[in-house]
Amino acid sequence: MVRLEFLKYMATLAAMWRVNPISGSSFVDPEITKADFGKDFIWGVATSAYQIEGAWNADGKGESVWDKFTSKPCNVKDKTNGNEAIDFYNRYTNDLKLLKSLNFKNFRFSFSWPRLLPEGTGKVNEKGVDFYNRLIDECLNLGIEPWVTLYHWDLPQKLDDRGGWTNRDIVNWFSEYTELCTKRFGDRVKHWMVLNEPAGFTTLGYLSGMHAPNQSSINKFLASIHHACLCQAEGGRIIRNNVENSHIGTTFSCSFTEPYKNFARHQLASRRLDVMLNRLFIEPSLGMGYPHEELPFLRKIEKYIQPGDHEKLKFEFDYIGIQNYFRVISKSSLIPFIWANRVKPGNEAEMTEMGWEVNPEGIYHIIKQFAKYPIKEIVVTENGAAFPDQLIEGKVHDVQRINFYKRYLQQILKAKNEGANVQGYFAWTFIDNFEWAEGFRPRFGLVYNDHKTQERIVKDSGLWWQEFLK
Ligand code: NOJ
């Protein structure tokens, strides 16, 4: 029984990332302008190495956990992989020009750890270093500010062979990698993000097994949480030490949680999911420890904690990156450990192609929630939507996506005007790319990619941004 419920929970977790063909549309047109956000507000697009670069084994790159995971076609819905992805490795020059033409002045990308350190530690792949040097220099030549993520899920396979995030040695491996990146690129890169969505890669990678490295164990999950939190803080310290005038952040996936009905048990369920989705990774960094009062199973993290760790978990980030895609409606359930589950929104809800509810108010609430923490600054480091785009006579009229952006921006502005210190916004994503276990089908881009020819076609939403940022 318990096992069955646990499996059901896994299925629900998986459903958060599942493609769902429903897509309603409600046209709203709240007028906002760039000026409403202030002249120093940061506007950018976000990407990640595995999802765009391709060149998976070119120029000395080592294998990543995603290379291995996708080599089994059944792991990805459409049986594709990121071996070529959108060939950004070879096309970055033109892509950056295209980005500039859309009037974006900030570009978020990640370093591929196995491209720089094919074995995870030890010998540096100078050709990988050259690639990122060229990419950074090209950004700066074009007046585009690079915002880099150190870890966006593509762990070197060699490190996974040694336990990956479940092995405490990862703190040393990650430190070595961070030292390398900061020393080689820190003269030109000032904006850093340590981890991308630790809740994402620990839950999907070590609990549900839906993502690389395809593990499904509570103990591995708990160990990976603690080691990710240690790396999060240690990475911050290394950047601060090595990079002059650095602006250091880390990013969290977050979803405002609400009870399905106002009964005490659903309210409790909502608080439990709030811990899992929103609080687990930020609170240790603020010196608040792991939030286990509502979820006793999290106390088991204790067994991975060593003397002195509570201090090591703390780091004062310059900004916190918030990544929001949906809200969560919560209900009490018999699912072991969590005792909570998600409820699907009603039929009237507008859904994206991922099966995620379009709920602009959710980003307002989650920003307000995060703004209560003692943090300096918030940057929305990802927000966007996949819709079933149609390329018709060389155009993509993605009006739903334009509405999505307008409505979300309006809610961010509302939170900002009410005092939340939001300083920037990055749209996910620039060009359609490889959406992890979903493959190429979900299209999140402002630019359409013909995945056969690698031709880039600006969607109407890209043109909308061009105009908005003018
Ligand atoms: C969050 C992840 O950081 C990114 O890699 C992913 O593509 C988007 N969410 C959309 O699912």
Coordinates of C-alpha atoms and ligand atoms in Angstrom, one line a residue:
M1 CA 0.0 0.0 0.0
V2 CA 2.7 2.4 1.1
R3 CA 4.8 1.5 -1.9
L4 CA 1.8 2.1 -4.2
E5 CA 1.2 5.5 -2.7
F6 CA 4.9 6.3 -3.1
L7 CA 4.8 5.3 -6.8
K8 CA 1.8 7.5 -7.2
Y9 CA 3.7 10.4 -5.7
M10 CA 6.5 9.8 -8.1
A11 CA 4.0 9.9 -10.9
T12 CA 2.7 13.3 -9.6
L13 CA 6.2 14.6 -9.4
A14 CA 6.8 13.5 -13.0
A15 CA 3.5 15.2 -14.0
M16 CA 5.0 18.5 -13.1
W17 CA 7.3 18.1 -16.1
R18 CA 4.9 16.3 -18.3
V19 CA 3.7 17.5 -21.7
N20 CA 0.0 18.0 -21.8
P21 CA -1.7 18.9 -25.1
I22 CA -4.4 21.2 -23.6
S23 CA -3.9 24.8 -24.2
G24 CA -6.7 27.3 -23.7
S25 CA -6.2 31.0 -24.3
S26 CA -7.5 34.0 -22.5
F27 CA -6.5 37.3 -24.0
V28 CA -5.6 40.0 -21.6
D29 CA -3.6 43.1 -22.5
P30 CA -2.4 44.9 -19.4
E31 CA -0.2 47.7 -20.7
I32 CA 3.3 47.9 -19.2
T33 CA 6.4 49.5 -20.4
K34 CA 10.1 48.9 -19.8
A35 CA 10.3 52.3 -18.1
D36 CA 7.9 51.1 -15.4
F37 CA 10.6 48.8 -14.1
G38 CA 13.2 51.6 -13.8
K39 CA 16.2 52.4 -16.0
D40 CA 18.6 50.0 -14.2
F41 CA 16.4 47.0 -14.4
I42 CA 18.2 44.0 -16.0
W43 CA 16.5 42.3 -19.0
G44 CA 17.9 39.1 -20.3
V45 CA 17.3 35.6 -21.6
A46 CA 18.3 32.4 -19.9
T47 CA 19.8 29.2 -21.4
S48 CA 21.9 26.2 -20.2
A49 CA 24.8 24.4 -21.7
Y50 CA 23.3 20.9 -22.2
Q51 CA 20.1 22.3 -23.6
I52 CA 21.7 24.4 -26.4
E53 CA 25.4 23.6 -27.0
G54 CA 25.4 20.2 -28.6
A55 CA 29.0 19.2 -29.6
W56 CA 28.7 16.6 -26.8
N57 CA 32.0 14.9 -27.5
A58 CA 33.8 17.6 -29.5
D59 CA 37.2 19.1 -28.7
G60 CA 37.9 16.9 -25.7
K61 CA 34.7 17.3 -23.9
G62 CA 34.0 14.6 -21.3
E63 CA 30.7 12.7 -20.9
S64 CA 28.0 14.2 -18.7
V65 CA 25.3 12.4 -16.8
W66 CA 22.9 13.7 -19.4
D67 CA 24.9 12.3 -22.3
K68 CA 24.7 8.9 -20.6
F69 CA 21.0 9.2 -19.6
T70 CA 19.9 10.2 -23.1
S71 CA 22.0 7.5 -24.7
K72 CA 19.1 5.3 -23.6
P73 CA 16.3 6.6 -25.9
C74 CA 13.5 5.4 -23.6
N75 CA 14.6 8.0 -21.0
V76 CA 13.4 10.8 -23.2
K77 CA 9.8 11.2 -24.3
D78 CA 10.5 11.8 -28.0
K79 CA 13.6 9.6 -27.9
T80 CA 15.9 12.4 -28.8
N81 CA 19.0 13.7 -27.0
G82 CA 21.2 16.8 -26.7
N83 CA 24.1 15.4 -28.7
E84 CA 23.7 18.2 -31.2
A85 CA 21.0 20.2 -29.3
I86 CA 20.7 23.5 -31.2
D87 CA 24.3 23.5 -32.1
F88 CA 25.0 26.7 -30.2
Y89 CA 28.6 25.5 -29.8
N90 CA 29.1 26.3 -33.5
R91 CA 26.5 29.0 -34.0
Y92 CA 27.0 31.2 -31.0
T93 CA 28.3 34.2 -33.0
N94 CA 25.2 34.5 -35.1
D95 CA 22.9 33.7 -32.2
L96 CA 24.4 36.5 -30.1
K97 CA 23.9 38.9 -33.0
L98 CA 20.3 37.8 -33.1
L99 CA 20.0 38.3 -29.3
K100 CA 21.3 41.8 -29.7
S101 CA 18.9 42.5 -32.5
L102 CA 16.1 41.6 -30.0
N103 CA 17.4 44.4 -27.7
F104 CA 18.4 42.1 -24.9
K105 CA 21.6 43.2 -23.1
N106 CA 22.0 40.3 -20.7
F107 CA 22.6 36.6 -21.6
R108 CA 22.5 33.8 -19.0
F109 CA 24.3 30.6 -20.0
S110 CA 26.0 27.9 -18.0
F111 CA 29.5 26.4 -18.2
S112 CA 29.5 22.7 -19.0
W113 CA 31.6 21.1 -16.2
P114 CA 32.7 18.1 -18.4
R115 CA 33.7 20.4 -21.2
L116 CA 36.1 22.2 -18.9
L117 CA 37.1 19.2 -16.8
P118 CA 36.4 16.0 -18.8
E119 CA 37.1 13.8 -15.8
G120 CA 35.3 16.2 -13.4
T121 CA 38.6 17.1 -11.6
G122 CA 42.3 17.1 -12.7
K123 CA 43.2 17.8 -16.3
V124 CA 41.7 20.9 -17.8
N125 CA 40.4 20.8 -21.4
E126 CA 41.9 24.0 -22.8
K127 CA 39.7 23.8 -25.9
G128 CA 36.7 24.0 -23.6
V129 CA 38.2 27.0 -21.9
D130 CA 38.8 28.6 -25.3
F131 CA 35.2 28.1 -26.3
Y132 CA 33.9 30.0 -23.2
N133 CA 36.6 32.6 -23.7
R134 CA 35.3 33.2 -27.2
L135 CA 31.7 33.2 -26.0
I136 CA 32.3 35.7 -23.2
D137 CA 34.4 38.0 -25.5
E138 CA 31.8 37.9 -28.2
C139 CA 29.1 38.9 -25.6
L140 CA 31.2 41.8 -24.4
N141 CA 32.1 42.9 -27.9
L142 CA 28.4 43.1 -28.7
G143 CA 27.6 45.0 -25.4
I144 CA 25.9 41.9 -23.9
E145 CA 26.6 41.2 -20.3
P146 CA 27.3 37.5 -19.5
W147 CA 25.5 36.0 -16.5
V148 CA 26.9 32.5 -15.9
T149 CA 25.6 29.5 -14.0
L150 CA 28.2 27.1 -12.7
Y151 CA 26.0 24.1 -12.5
H152 CA 23.0 23.6 -14.7
W153 CA 22.6 19.8 -14.2
D154 CA 25.3 18.3 -16.5
L155 CA 27.5 16.6 -14.0
P156 CA 30.6 14.9 -15.4
Q157 CA 29.8 11.2 -15.7
K158 CA 33.1 10.3 -14.1
L159 CA 31.9 12.0 -10.9
D160 CA 28.6 10.3 -11.0
D161 CA 30.6 7.0 -11.2
R162 CA 31.9 8.0 -7.8
G163 CA 28.5 8.7 -6.4
G164 CA 27.9 12.2 -7.8
W165 CA 25.9 14.5 -5.5
T166 CA 25.5 11.7 -3.0
N167 CA 29.2 11.6 -2.3
R168 CA 30.4 14.3 0.1
D169 CA 33.6 14.6 -1.9
I170 CA 31.6 16.6 -4.4
V171 CA 32.3 19.6 -2.2
N172 CA 35.9 19.3 -3.1
W173 CA 35.2 18.5 -6.7
F174 CA 32.9 21.5 -7.1
S175 CA 35.4 23.7 -5.4
E176 CA 38.1 22.8 -7.8
Y177 CA 35.7 23.4 -10.7
T178 CA 34.7 26.8 -9.3
E179 CA 38.3 27.8 -8.7
L180 CA 39.0 27.0 -12.4
C181 CA 36.0 29.0 -13.7
T182 CA 36.5 32.0 -11.5
K183 CA 40.3 32.2 -12.3
R184 CA 39.8 31.7 -16.0
F185 CA 36.7 33.8 -16.6
G186 CA 36.4 36.1 -13.5
D187 CA 38.3 38.9 -15.1
R188 CA 35.4 39.5 -17.5
V189 CA 32.4 37.7 -15.9
K190 CA 30.9 39.6 -12.9
H191 CA 27.4 38.0 -12.6
W192 CA 27.5 34.5 -11.2
M193 CA 24.9 31.9 -10.3
V194 CA 26.2 28.9 -8.3
L195 CA 23.5 26.3 -8.8
N196 CA 20.5 26.0 -11.0
E197 CA 17.4 24.8 -9.2
P198 CA 18.9 22.4 -6.6
A199 CA 15.4 21.2 -5.8
G200 CA 15.0 20.2 -9.4
F201 CA 18.2 18.1 -9.8
T202 CA 18.1 16.5 -6.4
T203 CA 14.4 15.5 -6.6
L204 CA 14.3 14.5 -10.3
G205 CA 17.8 13.0 -10.3
Y206 CA 17.8 11.1 -7.0
L207 CA 14.2 10.7 -5.8
S208 CA 11.9 10.3 -8.8
G209 CA 14.7 9.2 -11.2
M210 CA 13.0 11.0 -14.0
H211 CA 16.2 12.9 -14.8
A212 CA 19.9 11.9 -14.9
P213 CA 21.4 10.1 -13.1
N214 CA 18.2 8.2 -12.9
Q215 CA 18.3 7.3 -9.2
S216 CA 15.4 6.7 -6.9
S217 CA 16.2 6.5 -3.2
I218 CA 15.2 8.6 -0.2
N219 CA 18.7 8.3 1.3
K220 CA 20.4 9.4 -1.9
F221 CA 18.0 12.3 -2.1
L222 CA 18.7 13.4 1.4
A223 CA 22.5 13.2 0.9
S224 CA 22.3 15.1 -2.4
I225 CA 20.3 17.9 -0.7
H226 CA 23.0 18.4 2.0
H227 CA 25.9 18.2 -0.4
A228 CA 24.2 20.6 -2.8
C229 CA 23.6 23.1 0.0
L230 CA 27.3 22.8 1.0
C231 CA 28.4 23.4 -2.6
Q232 CA 26.0 26.3 -2.9
A233 CA 27.6 28.2 -0.1
E234 CA 31.2 27.1 -0.8
G235 CA 30.8 28.1 -4.5
G236 CA 29.7 31.6 -3.3
R237 CA 32.7 31.9 -1.1
I238 CA 35.1 31.0 -3.8
I239 CA 33.6 33.4 -6.3
R240 CA 33.8 36.2 -3.7
N241 CA 37.5 35.4 -3.0
N242 CA 38.5 35.2 -6.6
V243 CA 36.4 37.7 -8.6
E244 CA 36.7 41.4 -8.1
N245 CA 33.4 43.3 -8.1
S246 CA 31.4 40.1 -8.3
H247 CA 27.6 39.9 -8.2
I248 CA 26.9 36.5 -6.7
G249 CA 23.6 34.6 -6.7
T250 CA 22.1 31.2 -6.9
T251 CA 18.8 30.1 -8.4
F252 CA 15.7 28.4 -6.9
S253 CA 12.7 26.8 -8.6
C254 CA 9.8 28.1 -6.6
S255 CA 6.0 27.7 -6.8
F256 CA 3.5 29.4 -4.7
T257 CA 1.5 26.7 -2.8
E258 CA -2.1 27.0 -1.9
P259 CA -4.4 24.6 -0.1
Y260 CA -7.0 22.9 -2.3
K261 CA -9.7 23.8 0.3
N262 CA -9.5 25.7 3.5
F263 CA -9.4 22.7 5.8
A264 CA -6.6 22.3 8.3
R265 CA -5.3 19.1 6.6
H266 CA -5.0 20.7 3.2
Q267 CA -3.4 23.8 4.7
L268 CA -0.8 21.5 6.3
A269 CA -0.3 19.8 3.0
S270 CA 0.3 23.1 1.4
R271 CA 2.9 24.0 4.0
R272 CA 4.6 20.7 3.4
L273 CA 4.9 21.2 -0.3
D274 CA 6.1 24.7 0.4
V275 CA 9.0 23.2 2.3
M276 CA 9.8 20.8 -0.5
L277 CA 9.4 23.3 -3.3
N278 CA 10.4 26.6 -1.8
R279 CA 12.2 26.6 1.5
L280 CA 14.5 23.6 1.6
F281 CA 17.5 25.1 -0.2
I282 CA 17.3 28.8 0.7
E283 CA 16.8 28.5 4.5
P284 CA 20.1 26.7 5.3
S285 CA 22.0 29.4 3.4
L286 CA 20.4 32.0 5.6
G287 CA 21.5 30.2 8.7
M288 CA 18.0 28.9 9.4
G289 CA 18.8 25.2 9.1
Y290 CA 16.8 22.7 7.2
P291 CA 13.0 23.3 7.6
H292 CA 11.8 20.0 9.0
E293 CA 9.1 20.9 11.4
E294 CA 6.3 19.9 9.1
L295 CA 8.2 17.1 7.4
P296 CA 10.0 14.9 10.0
F297 CA 11.6 12.7 7.3
L298 CA 13.9 15.6 6.5
R299 CA 15.4 15.2 10.0
K300 CA 17.3 12.3 8.5
I301 CA 19.5 14.8 6.7
E302 CA 21.2 15.0 10.1
K303 CA 23.1 11.8 9.4
Y304 CA 25.0 13.6 6.6
I305 CA 25.8 16.7 8.7
Q306 CA 29.3 16.9 10.1
P307 CA 30.5 19.2 12.9
G308 CA 30.9 22.7 11.6
D309 CA 28.5 22.2 8.7
H310 CA 25.8 24.6 9.9
E311 CA 28.3 27.4 9.5
K312 CA 29.5 26.1 6.2
L313 CA 25.9 26.1 4.8
K314 CA 25.7 29.9 5.2
F315 CA 26.5 32.4 2.5
E316 CA 25.3 35.9 2.0
F317 CA 24.3 36.0 -1.7
D318 CA 24.1 39.4 -3.4
Y319 CA 20.9 38.2 -5.1
I320 CA 18.6 35.3 -5.2
G321 CA 17.4 34.0 -8.5
I322 CA 13.7 33.0 -8.6
Q323 CA 12.5 30.7 -11.3
N324 CA 8.8 30.4 -11.5
Y325 CA 6.6 28.4 -13.9
F326 CA 3.4 27.4 -12.1
R327 CA 1.6 27.5 -8.7
V328 CA 0.8 24.4 -6.7
I329 CA -2.6 23.5 -5.3
S330 CA -2.1 21.1 -2.5
K331 CA -4.1 18.4 -0.9
S332 CA -3.4 16.0 2.0
S333 CA -2.7 12.5 0.9
L334 CA -1.4 9.1 2.1
I335 CA 1.9 9.5 0.2
P336 CA 4.6 8.4 2.6
F337 CA 7.1 11.0 3.8
I338 CA 5.4 14.0 2.2
W339 CA 1.7 13.3 3.1
A340 CA 0.7 15.9 0.5
N341 CA -0.1 15.9 -3.2
R342 CA -0.9 18.3 -6.0
V343 CA -4.4 18.8 -7.3
K344 CA -4.9 19.7 -11.0
P345 CA -6.5 23.1 -11.5
G346 CA -10.1 23.2 -12.8
N347 CA -10.9 22.8 -16.5
E348 CA -11.2 26.5 -16.9
A349 CA -7.5 27.0 -16.2
E350 CA -5.2 27.9 -19.0
M351 CA -2.5 25.4 -19.4
T352 CA 0.9 25.4 -21.1
E353 CA 2.1 22.6 -23.3
M354 CA 4.0 21.2 -20.2
G355 CA 0.6 20.8 -18.4
W356 CA 1.5 23.7 -16.2
E357 CA -1.1 26.2 -15.2
V358 CA -0.7 29.8 -16.4
N359 CA -1.1 31.7 -13.1
P360 CA 0.5 35.1 -13.1
E361 CA -0.6 35.9 -9.6
G362 CA 1.5 33.0 -8.4
I363 CA 4.7 34.8 -9.3
Y364 CA 3.5 37.9 -7.4
H365 CA 2.9 35.8 -4.3
I366 CA 6.1 33.9 -4.5
I367 CA 8.2 37.0 -4.9
K368 CA 6.4 38.5 -1.9
Q369 CA 7.1 35.3 0.1
F370 CA 10.8 35.4 -0.8
A371 CA 11.0 39.1 -0.1
K372 CA 10.3 38.4 3.5
Y373 CA 13.6 36.6 3.9
P374 CA 16.6 38.7 4.8
I375 CA 18.0 38.8 1.2
K376 CA 19.5 41.7 -0.6
E377 CA 18.0 41.5 -4.1
I378 CA 15.8 39.3 -6.2
V379 CA 16.3 38.5 -9.9
V380 CA 13.8 36.5 -11.8
T381 CA 16.3 34.2 -13.4
E382 CA 13.8 32.1 -15.4
N383 CA 10.1 32.5 -16.4
G384 CA 8.5 31.4 -19.6
A385 CA 6.1 29.0 -21.2
A386 CA 5.9 26.3 -23.8
F387 CA 3.0 26.5 -26.3
P388 CA 2.3 24.4 -29.4
D389 CA 3.9 26.9 -31.8
Q390 CA 3.0 26.5 -35.5
L391 CA 5.4 27.7 -38.2
I392 CA 3.2 29.1 -40.9
E393 CA 4.8 30.8 -44.0
G394 CA 7.9 31.6 -42.1
K395 CA 6.1 33.1 -39.0
V396 CA 5.1 32.0 -35.6
H397 CA 2.1 33.9 -34.2
D398 CA 2.5 32.9 -30.6
V399 CA 0.0 35.3 -29.1
Q400 CA -0.4 33.1 -26.0
R401 CA 3.2 33.5 -25.1
I402 CA 3.1 37.3 -25.6
N403 CA 0.1 37.4 -23.2
F404 CA 1.9 35.1 -20.8
Y405 CA 4.8 37.5 -20.6
K406 CA 2.7 40.6 -20.3
R407 CA 0.6 39.2 -17.5
Y408 CA 3.6 37.8 -15.6
L409 CA 5.6 41.1 -16.0
Q410 CA 2.6 43.0 -14.7
Q411 CA 2.5 40.8 -11.5
I412 CA 6.3 41.2 -11.0
L413 CA 5.9 45.0 -11.3
K414 CA 3.1 44.9 -8.7
A415 CA 5.4 43.1 -6.3
K416 CA 8.2 45.5 -7.0
N417 CA 6.0 48.5 -6.6
E418 CA 4.9 47.1 -3.2
G419 CA 8.6 47.1 -2.1
A420 CA 10.0 43.7 -3.2
N421 CA 13.6 44.4 -4.4
V422 CA 13.3 42.8 -7.8
Q423 CA 16.2 44.0 -10.0
G424 CA 16.0 41.9 -13.1
Y425 CA 14.1 39.4 -15.3
F426 CA 15.4 36.6 -17.6
A427 CA 12.9 35.0 -20.0
W428 CA 13.2 31.3 -20.5
T429 CA 14.3 30.9 -23.2
F430 CA 16.1 32.5 -26.1
I431 CA 15.8 29.8 -28.8
D432 CA 13.7 26.6 -28.6
N433 CA 15.9 23.9 -27.2
F434 CA 16.2 20.4 -25.6
E435 CA 13.8 20.3 -22.7
W436 CA 15.4 17.5 -20.7
A437 CA 13.3 14.3 -20.4
E438 CA 10.7 15.9 -22.6
G439 CA 13.0 16.1 -25.6
F440 CA 12.5 18.8 -28.3
R441 CA 8.8 18.9 -28.4
P442 CA 8.1 21.6 -25.8
R443 CA 9.1 24.9 -27.3
F444 CA 9.9 27.7 -24.8
G445 CA 11.8 30.0 -27.1
L446 CA 11.3 33.5 -28.3
V447 CA 13.0 32.2 -31.4
Y448 CA 11.7 29.1 -33.2
N449 CA 14.3 26.5 -34.1
D450 CA 13.9 24.2 -37.0
H451 CA 15.4 21.2 -35.3
K452 CA 16.3 19.6 -38.7
T453 CA 18.1 22.5 -40.3
Q454 CA 19.0 24.5 -37.2
E455 CA 17.4 27.5 -38.9
R456 CA 16.3 30.2 -36.3
I457 CA 13.1 32.1 -36.9
V458 CA 12.0 34.9 -34.6
K459 CA 8.5 34.3 -33.2
D460 CA 6.1 37.1 -32.7
S461 CA 6.9 37.0 -29.0
G462 CA 10.6 37.7 -29.9
L463 CA 9.4 40.7 -31.9
W464 CA 7.2 41.8 -29.0
W465 CA 10.3 41.7 -26.7
Q466 CA 12.3 43.7 -29.3
E467 CA 9.7 46.4 -29.2
F468 CA 9.2 46.3 -25.5
L469 CA 13.0 46.7 -24.9
K470 CA 13.5 49.4 -27.5
Ligands
NOJ1 C1 13.9 25.1 -15.3 C2 15.3 24.7 -15.8 O1 16.3 25.4 -15.2 C3 15.4 24.8 -17.3 O2 16.6 24.0 -17.6 C4 14.2 24.2 -17.9 O3 14.3 24.1 -19.3 C5 13.0 25.1 -17.5 N1 12.8 25.0 -16.1 C6 11.7 24.7 -18.2 O4 11.3 23.5 -17.8

